[in-house]
CSV table of C-alpha atoms in Angstrom, one decimal:
chain,number,residue,atom,x,y,z
I,55,MET,CA,-40.7,-11.3,-34.3
I,56,ASN,CA,-39.6,-8.6,-36.9
I,57,LYS,CA,-38.2,-6.4,-34.2
I,58,LEU,CA,-36.2,-9.2,-32.8
I,59,LYS,CA,-34.7,-9.8,-36.3
I,60,ASN,CA,-34.1,-6.2,-36.7
I,61,LEU,CA,-32.3,-5.9,-33.3
I,62,ILE,CA,-30.2,-8.8,-34.2
I,63,THR,CA,-29.3,-7.5,-37.7
I,64,ASN,CA,-28.5,-4.1,-36.1
I,65,TYR,CA,-26.5,-5.5,-33.1
I,66,PRO,CA,-24.7,-8.8,-34.2
I,67,PHE,CA,-23.5,-9.5,-30.6
I,68,LEU,CA,-27.0,-10.2,-29.6
I,69,LYS,CA,-26.8,-13.3,-31.9
I,70,ILE,CA,-23.9,-14.5,-29.7
I,71,LEU,CA,-25.8,-13.9,-26.6
I,72,ALA,CA,-28.9,-15.7,-27.8
I,73,ASN,CA,-26.8,-18.9,-28.1
I,74,ARG,CA,-27.9,-21.5,-25.5
I,75,TYR,CA,-24.2,-22.4,-24.4
I,76,VAL,CA,-23.5,-18.7,-23.9
I,77,LEU,CA,-26.7,-18.4,-21.8
I,78,VAL,CA,-25.8,-21.4,-19.7
I,79,LEU,CA,-22.2,-20.0,-19.2
I,80,ILE,CA,-23.5,-16.7,-18.2
I,81,PHE,CA,-25.9,-18.2,-15.8
I,82,PHE,CA,-23.1,-20.5,-14.4
I,83,THR,CA,-20.7,-17.7,-13.9
I,84,ILE,CA,-23.3,-15.5,-12.1
I,85,TRP,CA,-24.3,-18.4,-9.9
I,86,ILE,CA,-20.6,-19.2,-8.9
I,87,LEU,CA,-19.7,-15.5,-8.4
I,88,PHE,CA,-22.8,-14.5,-6.4
I,89,LEU,CA,-25.3,-17.0,-5.5
I,90,ASP,CA,-23.5,-20.1,-4.4
I,91,ASN,CA,-22.8,-21.0,-0.8
I,92,TYR,CA,-19.1,-21.1,-1.7
I,93,SER,CA,-19.2,-18.0,-4.0
I,94,TYR,CA,-16.2,-15.9,-4.8
I,95,LEU,CA,-17.3,-13.1,-2.7
I,96,GLU,CA,-17.8,-15.3,0.4
I,97,HIS,CA,-14.3,-16.7,-0.3
I,98,ARG,CA,-12.9,-13.2,-0.4
I,99,VAL,CA,-14.4,-12.4,3.1
I,100,LEU,CA,-13.2,-15.7,4.7
I,101,ASP,CA,-9.6,-15.1,3.2
I,102,LYS,CA,-9.5,-11.5,4.8
I,103,GLU,CA,-10.6,-13.2,8.1
I,104,ILE,CA,-8.0,-15.9,7.8
I,105,GLU,CA,-5.2,-13.2,7.1
I,106,GLU,CA,-6.4,-11.3,10.3
I,107,ILE,CA,-6.2,-14.4,12.4
I,108,GLU,CA,-2.7,-15.3,11.0
I,109,ASP,CA,-1.5,-11.8,12.0
I,110,ASN,CA,-2.9,-12.4,15.4
I,111,ILE,CA,-1.2,-15.6,15.8
I,112,ASN,CA,2.1,-14.0,14.6
I,113,TYR,CA,1.6,-11.2,17.2
I,114,TYR,CA,0.8,-13.5,20.1
I,115,LYS,CA,3.8,-15.8,19.2
I,116,THR,CA,6.2,-12.7,19.4
I,117,GLU,CA,4.6,-11.6,22.7
I,118,ILE,CA,5.1,-15.3,24.0
I,119,LYS,CA,8.7,-15.1,23.1
I,120,LYS,CA,9.1,-11.8,24.8
I,121,ASP,CA,7.4,-13.0,27.9
I,122,SER,CA,9.3,-16.2,28.1
I,123,ALA,CA,12.5,-14.3,27.8
I,124,SER,CA,11.4,-12.0,30.6
I,125,ILE,CA,10.4,-15.0,32.8
I,126,LYS,CA,13.9,-16.5,32.2
I,127,HIS,CA,15.5,-13.3,33.4
I,128,LEU,CA,13.3,-13.3,36.5
I,129,LYS,CA,14.2,-16.5,37.6
I,130,ASN,CA,17.4,-15.0,38.9
I,131,ASN,CA,16.7,-13.3,42.5
I,132,ASP,CA,18.7,-10.2,41.8
I,133,ARG,CA,16.8,-9.6,38.7
I,134,VAL,CA,13.4,-10.1,40.7
I,135,GLU,CA,14.6,-7.7,43.3
I,136,LYS,CA,15.5,-5.0,40.7
I,137,TYR,CA,12.3,-5.6,38.8
I,138,ALA,CA,10.3,-5.1,42.0
I,139,ARG,CA,12.2,-1.9,42.9
I,140,GLU,CA,11.9,-0.4,39.5
I,141,LYS,CA,8.1,-1.3,38.7
I,142,TYR,CA,6.4,-1.4,42.1
I,143,TYR,CA,8.7,1.0,44.0
I,144,MET,CA,9.4,-1.6,46.6
I,145,LYS,CA,12.2,-1.3,49.2
I,146,ARG,CA,14.2,-2.8,51.8
I,147,GLU,CA,13.8,-2.1,55.5
I,148,ASN,CA,15.5,1.1,56.6
I,149,GLU,CA,15.6,2.4,53.1
I,150,ASP,CA,14.2,5.6,51.5
I,151,ILE,CA,13.1,5.8,48.0
I,152,TYR,CA,13.1,9.0,46.2
I,153,ILE,CA,11.1,9.1,42.9
I,154,ILE,CA,12.3,11.8,40.4
I,155,GLU,CA,9.7,12.4,37.7
I,156,PHE,CA,10.7,14.8,34.7
I,157,GLU,CA,8.1,17.0,33.0
I,158,ASP,CA,8.6,15.2,29.6
I,159,ASP,CA,7.7,11.9,31.2
I,160,LYS,CA,4.5,13.3,32.6
I,161,LYS,CA,3.6,14.9,29.2
I,162,ALA,CA,4.2,11.6,27.5
I,163,GLU,CA,2.1,9.7,30.0
I,164,LYS,CA,-0.8,12.2,29.6
I,165,GLU,CA,-0.6,11.9,25.7
I,166,ALA,CA,-0.6,8.0,26.1
I,167,GLU,CA,-3.7,8.2,28.3
I,168,ALA,CA,-5.5,10.6,26.0
I,169,LYS,CA,-4.8,8.3,23.0
I,170,LYS,CA,-6.0,5.3,24.9
I,171,ILE,CA,-9.3,7.0,25.9
I,172,ASN,CA,-9.8,8.2,22.3
I,173,SER,CA,-9.3,4.8,21.0
I,174,ASN,CA,-11.7,3.4,23.4
I,175,ASN,CA,-14.5,5.7,22.3
């Protein structure tokens, strides 16, 4: 008991920590921050997940707008024909198609493929 009194006289903040209300408050804060099912740490993880999901929602909404605009353009038969000719190299009867590729385009395609392969690994 003498050692405890010596410690308290040498370190006055220990007297404050020995107060039962302070002990309960410390226990409560530790419980809320770390041990509870709804702890602060758990809330931080859930908030990050919510932000990621909201970012995904915004991304998909913009993609839907782009796709709906392209669908609106493709309702015109002339646009459908142009799109099929450009993307799928389709042609009419008795027509010849000449595909001209530039070296810069080939390099860009190879780099894009390499990045895609590296991101998958």
